[in-house]
Coordinates of C-alpha atoms in Angstrom, one line a residue:
M1 CA 93.0 96.5 65.0
F2 CA 96.2 95.0 66.4
D3 CA 97.6 98.4 67.2
K4 CA 94.4 99.4 68.9
I5 CA 94.5 96.3 71.1
M6 CA 98.1 97.0 72.0
L7 CA 97.3 100.6 72.9
A8 CA 94.3 99.6 75.0
V9 CA 96.4 97.1 77.0
Q10 CA 99.2 99.7 77.5
M11 CA 96.7 102.3 78.7
F12 CA 95.3 99.8 81.2
L13 CA 98.8 99.0 82.5
A14 CA 99.6 102.7 82.6
V15 CA 96.5 103.4 84.7
I16 CA 97.6 100.7 87.2
A17 CA 101.2 102.2 87.3
A18 CA 99.7 105.7 87.8
Y19 CA 97.7 104.4 90.7
Q20 CA 100.7 102.8 92.3
L21 CA 102.7 106.0 91.8
F22 CA 99.8 107.9 93.4
L23 CA 100.1 105.8 96.5
T24 CA 103.8 106.6 96.9
F25 CA 103.0 110.2 97.7
F26 CA 101.6 109.0 101.0
G27 CA 104.9 107.3 101.8
W28 CA 107.0 110.3 102.3
Y29 CA 106.1 110.7 105.9
R30 CA 106.3 108.3 108.8
P31 CA 103.2 106.9 110.6
K32 CA 102.3 108.8 113.8
N33 CA 103.9 107.7 117.0
K34 CA 102.1 104.8 118.5
K35 CA 101.0 104.4 122.1
M36 CA 103.4 102.5 124.3
Y37 CA 102.2 99.7 126.7
A38 CA 104.0 97.9 129.5
P39 CA 104.9 94.3 128.5
Q40 CA 101.9 92.2 129.1
K41 CA 101.3 90.0 126.0
S42 CA 102.9 86.5 125.9
F43 CA 104.4 85.2 122.7
A44 CA 105.2 81.9 121.1
V45 CA 108.1 82.6 118.8
L46 CA 108.2 80.2 115.9
V47 CA 111.3 79.6 113.8
A48 CA 110.6 77.7 110.5
A49 CA 113.7 75.6 109.7
H50 CA 114.5 72.9 107.1
N51 CA 118.2 71.8 107.4
E52 CA 119.3 75.1 108.9
E53 CA 122.1 73.9 111.2
Q54 CA 124.4 76.6 109.7
V55 CA 122.3 79.6 110.7
V56 CA 119.7 78.6 113.3
G57 CA 122.0 79.0 116.3
A58 CA 122.7 82.6 115.6
L59 CA 119.0 83.4 115.4
I60 CA 118.3 81.6 118.6
E61 CA 121.0 83.5 120.4
N62 CA 119.5 86.7 119.0
L63 CA 116.0 85.8 120.1
K64 CA 117.1 84.8 123.6
A65 CA 118.6 88.3 124.0
L66 CA 115.3 90.1 123.1
D67 CA 114.5 93.1 125.3
Y68 CA 111.3 91.6 126.7
P69 CA 110.5 89.7 130.0
K70 CA 111.8 86.2 129.5
E71 CA 108.8 84.6 131.2
L72 CA 106.5 86.1 128.5
F73 CA 107.9 84.4 125.5
D74 CA 109.1 80.9 124.5
I75 CA 111.0 79.9 121.3
F76 CA 110.0 76.9 119.2
V77 CA 112.1 75.8 116.3
I78 CA 110.0 73.9 113.7
C79 CA 112.4 71.2 112.4
D80 CA 110.6 70.4 109.3
N81 CA 111.8 67.2 107.6
C82 CA 115.3 67.9 108.8
T83 CA 118.2 65.5 108.0
D84 CA 120.9 67.5 109.7
N85 CA 121.6 68.8 113.3
T86 CA 119.0 71.6 113.4
A87 CA 117.0 69.9 116.2
D88 CA 120.1 69.2 118.2
I89 CA 121.3 72.7 118.0
A90 CA 117.9 74.0 119.1
R91 CA 117.9 71.7 122.1
H92 CA 121.5 72.7 122.9
H93 CA 120.4 76.3 123.1
G94 CA 117.6 75.4 125.5
V95 CA 114.6 76.1 123.2
Y96 CA 111.9 73.8 122.0
A97 CA 112.8 71.6 119.0
M98 CA 109.5 70.6 117.3
E99 CA 110.4 67.8 114.8
R100 CA 108.0 67.2 112.0
R101 CA 108.2 64.3 109.5
N102 CA 105.9 64.4 106.5
P103 CA 107.8 64.1 103.1
N104 CA 104.5 64.3 101.2
L105 CA 103.4 67.7 102.5
R106 CA 106.6 69.8 102.3
G107 CA 106.9 73.5 102.7
K108 CA 106.7 76.3 105.2
G109 CA 102.9 76.7 105.0
Y110 CA 102.3 73.0 106.0
A111 CA 105.0 73.2 108.7
I112 CA 103.3 76.3 110.3
E113 CA 99.9 74.6 110.1
W114 CA 101.2 71.6 111.9
M115 CA 103.0 73.7 114.5
L116 CA 99.9 75.7 115.4
K117 CA 97.9 72.5 116.0
E118 CA 100.7 71.3 118.3
L119 CA 100.7 74.7 120.2
W120 CA 96.9 74.5 120.8
K121 CA 97.4 71.2 122.5
R122 CA 99.8 72.5 125.1
E123 CA 98.8 73.5 128.6
K124 CA 100.5 76.9 128.3
Q125 CA 98.8 79.2 125.8
Y126 CA 100.0 82.5 124.3
D127 CA 98.5 85.9 123.4
G128 CA 100.5 86.2 120.2
I129 CA 102.3 84.0 117.7
V130 CA 105.4 85.4 116.0
M131 CA 107.1 83.8 113.0
F132 CA 110.6 84.0 111.6
D133 CA 112.8 82.1 109.1
A134 CA 115.9 80.4 110.5
D135 CA 118.2 82.7 108.5
N136 CA 116.8 85.9 110.1
L137 CA 118.2 88.3 112.6
V138 CA 115.8 90.5 114.7
G139 CA 115.9 93.9 116.3
T140 CA 116.1 93.4 120.1
D141 CA 113.0 95.6 120.5
F142 CA 110.8 93.4 118.3
L143 CA 108.5 92.0 121.0
I144 CA 108.1 95.4 122.6
H145 CA 106.6 96.7 119.4
M146 CA 104.5 93.6 118.8
N147 CA 103.1 94.0 122.4
N148 CA 102.2 97.6 121.6
D149 CA 100.4 96.7 118.4
L150 CA 98.5 93.8 119.9
C151 CA 97.4 96.0 122.8
S152 CA 96.4 98.7 120.3
G153 CA 94.0 96.3 118.6
S154 CA 96.1 95.0 115.6
R155 CA 95.5 91.3 114.9
V156 CA 98.0 90.7 112.1
I157 CA 101.2 92.6 112.0
Q158 CA 104.2 92.8 109.6
A159 CA 107.5 94.3 110.8
Y160 CA 109.9 96.3 108.7
L161 CA 111.8 93.8 106.4
D162 CA 115.5 94.6 105.9
T163 CA 118.4 92.7 104.4
K164 CA 121.1 91.0 106.5
N165 CA 123.7 91.0 103.8
P166 CA 123.0 93.9 101.3
N167 CA 126.6 94.3 100.1
D168 CA 127.6 90.7 99.5
S169 CA 126.9 90.7 95.8
W170 CA 124.9 92.7 93.2
I171 CA 122.0 90.3 93.8
T172 CA 121.8 90.9 97.5
G173 CA 122.2 94.6 96.8
S174 CA 119.3 94.6 94.4
F175 CA 117.2 92.8 96.9
A176 CA 118.1 95.4 99.5
I177 CA 117.0 98.2 97.1
S178 CA 113.7 96.4 96.6
Y179 CA 113.2 96.1 100.3
F180 CA 113.8 99.8 100.9
Y181 CA 111.3 100.6 98.2
A182 CA 108.7 98.2 99.5
N183 CA 108.9 99.5 103.1
R184 CA 108.8 103.1 102.2
F185 CA 106.5 103.3 99.1
V186 CA 104.4 100.1 99.3
Q187 CA 103.8 99.4 103.0
T188 CA 104.1 102.9 104.5
P189 CA 101.5 104.6 102.2
R190 CA 99.0 101.9 102.9
S191 CA 99.6 102.2 106.6
N192 CA 99.1 106.0 106.4
L193 CA 96.0 105.7 104.3
G194 CA 94.4 103.0 106.5
L195 CA 94.6 100.4 103.8
A196 CA 95.7 96.8 104.4
N197 CA 99.3 95.9 104.5
Y198 CA 100.9 92.7 103.3
L199 CA 102.8 90.0 105.0
G200 CA 106.4 89.4 103.9
G201 CA 106.9 85.8 105.0
T202 CA 108.9 86.6 108.2
G203 CA 108.8 89.1 111.0
M204 CA 105.1 88.4 111.3
C205 CA 102.9 88.5 114.4
F206 CA 99.4 87.2 114.9
D207 CA 96.7 87.4 117.5
S208 CA 96.4 83.8 118.8
N209 CA 92.6 84.0 119.1
L210 CA 92.4 85.0 115.4
L211 CA 94.5 81.9 114.3
K212 CA 92.4 79.7 116.5
Q213 CA 89.2 81.2 115.0
I214 CA 90.1 81.0 111.3
G215 CA 93.0 78.6 111.2
W216 CA 96.2 78.9 109.1
R217 CA 95.2 77.1 105.9
A218 CA 97.8 79.0 103.9
T219 CA 99.9 76.3 102.2
S220 CA 100.7 77.8 98.8
L221 CA 104.2 78.6 97.8
V222 CA 103.5 82.2 99.0
E223 CA 101.7 81.4 102.3
D224 CA 102.3 85.0 103.5
L225 CA 100.4 86.6 100.6
E226 CA 97.7 83.9 100.7
F227 CA 97.0 84.6 104.4
S228 CA 97.0 88.4 103.8
M229 CA 94.3 88.0 101.2
R230 CA 92.2 85.7 103.4
C231 CA 92.3 88.2 106.2
I232 CA 91.3 91.1 103.9
Q233 CA 88.4 89.0 102.5
M234 CA 87.2 88.7 106.1
D235 CA 87.7 92.5 106.8
I236 CA 90.7 91.8 109.0
K237 CA 93.3 94.4 108.2
P238 CA 97.0 93.5 108.4
T239 CA 99.1 96.4 109.8
F240 CA 102.7 97.4 109.3
N241 CA 105.1 98.2 112.1
Y242 CA 107.8 100.5 110.7
D243 CA 109.7 100.8 114.0
T244 CA 111.2 97.4 114.5
R245 CA 113.3 95.4 111.9
V246 CA 113.8 91.9 110.8
Y247 CA 116.9 91.2 108.7
D248 CA 116.5 88.5 106.0
E249 CA 119.5 86.8 104.4
K250 CA 119.3 86.9 100.6
P251 CA 121.0 84.4 98.2
L252 CA 124.4 85.6 96.8
S253 CA 124.2 84.0 93.4
F254 CA 121.9 84.7 90.5
N255 CA 121.0 81.0 90.1
A256 CA 120.0 80.7 93.8
S257 CA 117.9 83.9 93.6
A258 CA 116.3 82.8 90.3
K259 CA 115.2 79.6 92.0
Q260 CA 113.7 81.4 94.9
R261 CA 112.0 84.1 92.8
L262 CA 110.5 81.4 90.5
R263 CA 108.9 79.8 93.6
W264 CA 107.5 83.2 94.6
M265 CA 106.1 84.0 91.2
Q266 CA 104.5 80.5 90.8
G267 CA 102.8 81.1 94.1
H268 CA 101.7 84.6 93.2
F269 CA 99.9 83.4 90.1
E270 CA 98.0 80.9 92.2
V271 CA 97.0 83.5 94.8
A272 CA 95.9 86.0 92.0
K273 CA 93.7 83.4 90.4
R274 CA 92.0 82.6 93.8
F275 CA 91.6 86.1 95.2
F276 CA 91.5 88.8 92.5
F277 CA 87.9 88.5 91.3
P278 CA 86.3 87.8 94.7
L279 CA 88.2 90.7 96.3
L280 CA 87.4 93.1 93.4
W281 CA 83.7 92.2 93.4
Q282 CA 83.5 92.5 97.2
G283 CA 85.3 95.9 97.1
I284 CA 83.0 97.3 94.4
K285 CA 79.9 96.0 96.0
T286 CA 80.7 97.3 99.5
G287 CA 82.7 100.4 98.4
S288 CA 85.8 99.1 100.1
W289 CA 89.0 100.7 98.9
M290 CA 90.9 98.3 101.0
K291 CA 89.6 95.3 99.1
I292 CA 89.9 96.9 95.7
D293 CA 93.5 97.8 96.5
A294 CA 94.1 94.2 97.7
A295 CA 92.7 92.9 94.4
I296 CA 95.0 95.1 92.4
Y297 CA 98.0 94.1 94.5
S298 CA 97.2 90.4 94.1
A299 CA 97.2 90.9 90.3
N300 CA 100.6 92.6 90.1
V301 CA 102.1 89.4 88.9
Y302 CA 99.8 89.5 85.8
N303 CA 100.5 93.1 85.3
F304 CA 104.2 92.4 85.2
F305 CA 103.7 89.3 83.0
F306 CA 101.7 91.2 80.3
G307 CA 103.8 94.3 80.6
A308 CA 106.9 92.3 79.9
I309 CA 105.3 90.6 76.8
L310 CA 104.1 94.0 75.5
T311 CA 107.5 95.6 76.0
V312 CA 109.2 92.8 74.1
M313 CA 106.7 93.0 71.3
L314 CA 107.2 96.8 71.0
W315 CA 111.0 96.3 70.9
I316 CA 110.5 93.8 68.1
Q317 CA 108.2 96.1 66.2
S318 CA 110.7 99.0 66.5
M319 CA 113.4 96.9 65.0
T320 CA 111.4 95.7 62.0
S321 CA 110.0 97.5 59.0
H322 CA 106.5 96.3 60.0
G323 CA 106.5 98.3 63.2
T324 CA 104.3 101.4 63.5
A325 CA 104.6 104.2 66.0
D326 CA 100.9 104.1 66.6
S327 CA 101.2 100.9 68.6
A328 CA 103.4 102.4 71.3
L329 CA 101.7 104.5 74.0
V330 CA 104.9 106.5 74.5
H331 CA 104.5 108.0 71.1
V332 CA 100.8 108.9 71.7
N333 CA 101.5 110.7 75.0
P334 CA 105.3 110.9 75.6
V335 CA 105.0 113.4 78.4
V336 CA 102.8 111.3 80.6
I337 CA 104.5 108.0 79.9
N338 CA 108.1 109.3 80.3
S339 CA 107.1 111.1 83.5
L340 CA 105.8 107.8 84.9
S341 CA 109.0 106.0 84.0
L342 CA 111.2 108.7 85.3
A343 CA 109.3 108.9 88.6
I344 CA 110.0 105.2 89.3
Y345 CA 113.7 105.6 88.8
V346 CA 113.8 108.7 91.0
L347 CA 112.0 106.9 93.8
L348 CA 114.7 104.3 94.1
P349 CA 117.6 106.5 95.3
A350 CA 115.0 108.6 97.2
C351 CA 113.8 105.7 99.3
M352 CA 117.4 104.6 99.9
L353 CA 118.3 108.1 101.1
I354 CA 115.2 108.3 103.4
E355 CA 115.9 104.8 104.8
K356 CA 119.6 105.6 105.4
A357 CA 121.0 102.9 103.2
H358 CA 124.7 102.1 103.5
K359 CA 126.7 104.2 101.0
K360 CA 128.1 101.0 99.4
T361 CA 124.6 99.9 98.5
Y362 CA 124.1 102.8 96.1
K363 CA 126.4 101.3 93.5
Y364 CA 123.9 98.5 92.9
L365 CA 121.5 101.0 91.4
L366 CA 123.6 100.7 88.2
L367 CA 122.8 97.0 88.0
Y368 CA 119.3 97.2 89.4
P369 CA 117.7 97.5 85.9
I370 CA 119.3 94.2 85.0
F371 CA 117.9 92.6 88.1
M372 CA 114.5 93.8 87.2
L373 CA 114.8 92.6 83.6
S374 CA 115.7 89.2 85.0
W375 CA 112.3 88.9 86.5
W376 CA 110.8 88.7 83.0
P377 CA 112.0 85.3 82.0
I378 CA 111.4 84.1 85.6
T379 CA 107.8 85.3 85.5
F380 CA 107.2 83.9 82.0
Y381 CA 108.4 80.5 83.1
A382 CA 106.4 80.7 86.3
F383 CA 103.2 81.4 84.3
F384 CA 103.5 78.1 82.5
T385 CA 104.6 76.1 85.6
Q386 CA 102.3 77.7 88.1
N387 CA 100.6 74.4 88.9
N388 CA 104.0 73.2 90.3
K389 CA 103.4 73.1 94.1
Q390 CA 106.9 71.7 95.0
W391 CA 108.6 73.8 97.6
S392 CA 112.3 74.5 97.1
H393 CA 114.8 75.2 99.9
T394 CA 117.2 78.1 99.8
E395 CA 120.5 76.9 101.2
H396 CA 122.6 79.1 103.6
T397 CA 126.4 78.6 103.7
R398 CA 127.6 81.1 106.4
V399 CA 126.7 82.6 109.7
I400 CA 126.1 86.3 110.4
R401 CA 125.4 87.5 113.9
L402 CA 123.5 90.6 115.0
D403 CA 126.6 92.3 116.4
E404 CA 128.6 91.6 113.3
M405 CA 125.9 92.9 111.0
K406 CA 125.5 96.1 113.0
S407 CA 129.3 96.7 113.1
K408 CA 129.3 96.5 109.3
Q409 CA 126.4 99.0 109.0
V410 CA 128.3 101.4 111.2
S411 CA 131.5 101.1 109.3

């Protein structure tokens, strides 16, 4: 009986993996060229910052140099419970420093919700709301593409997420590989198939009227995923813009990355509990592939959790005299299972090649399996601490400017 249960769970997870592999076939080609529009949309550019004096200045300089009419966008730095010079730096650069003090409601989601309410009170209103993190850098054509997408009817947009410091350590290199894969084989297939895309926490753009209509209300530890799921529930499809990039700074050390990933996984468990069954039921009832796909996506954290447990159990069985080959799906159908596993590893260097990754980044493929295995204990711990709503800050210790980053890419 135990072996049958083990096989049944493995078969279910294999079907989910096969579905996700199926989607990747639609990521090999780029979305069609989009219609270009003259700059006409106005934007409030929001920068979420908590004690970011080290990096916020470089982003503000970057944003002020965007290739878009200066009268059509304003920059607001959300100085959320800051105890350093973040607000002073913002004012020094001639942008709005919006200082928030609320030690009881901490985190990016609460800060955004507060900022939007402050925006709606202002005399000047904007067509679009753009959101970045203070450690980001942005392609100078960013607002041009957001203008095009808003004019084309998109209401929630995620830009291409890239890594600002891919070759600083094996951790940042592993994150970079994950980003290449996500952009090419997670976001692009859904864009090509007309399914919903998913917000990545930064490089996001929203139609202002939509935010006024439904509110933000995304205050979990993964406010981006939470808002994505809310939109899909209401038949609002987030879209993906492949053509402009946002560069995110990743933590250099394993400990810092583990802390960040723990927060993500805790939030993912919460979102999965809230949205999986409602989206799945709505999708089945209305025949909406978009909602069924979103339900599956929301539950990826559980797939990973149970997959890790099963793998460890099978390893233990194989090393004991009590183990039986019948409990491992790979022994039942080795061709199918090994093909699925091989395809995943082939896709990693493939997406790096397509996305023109720096040649130095390829060496991190050797350590990438260790990076992925490290998600197991993090996910396991997150499962038992998922009720923890305490937001944790990722510290940044150095400055990278857009010109410096691009010169390194060229070299």
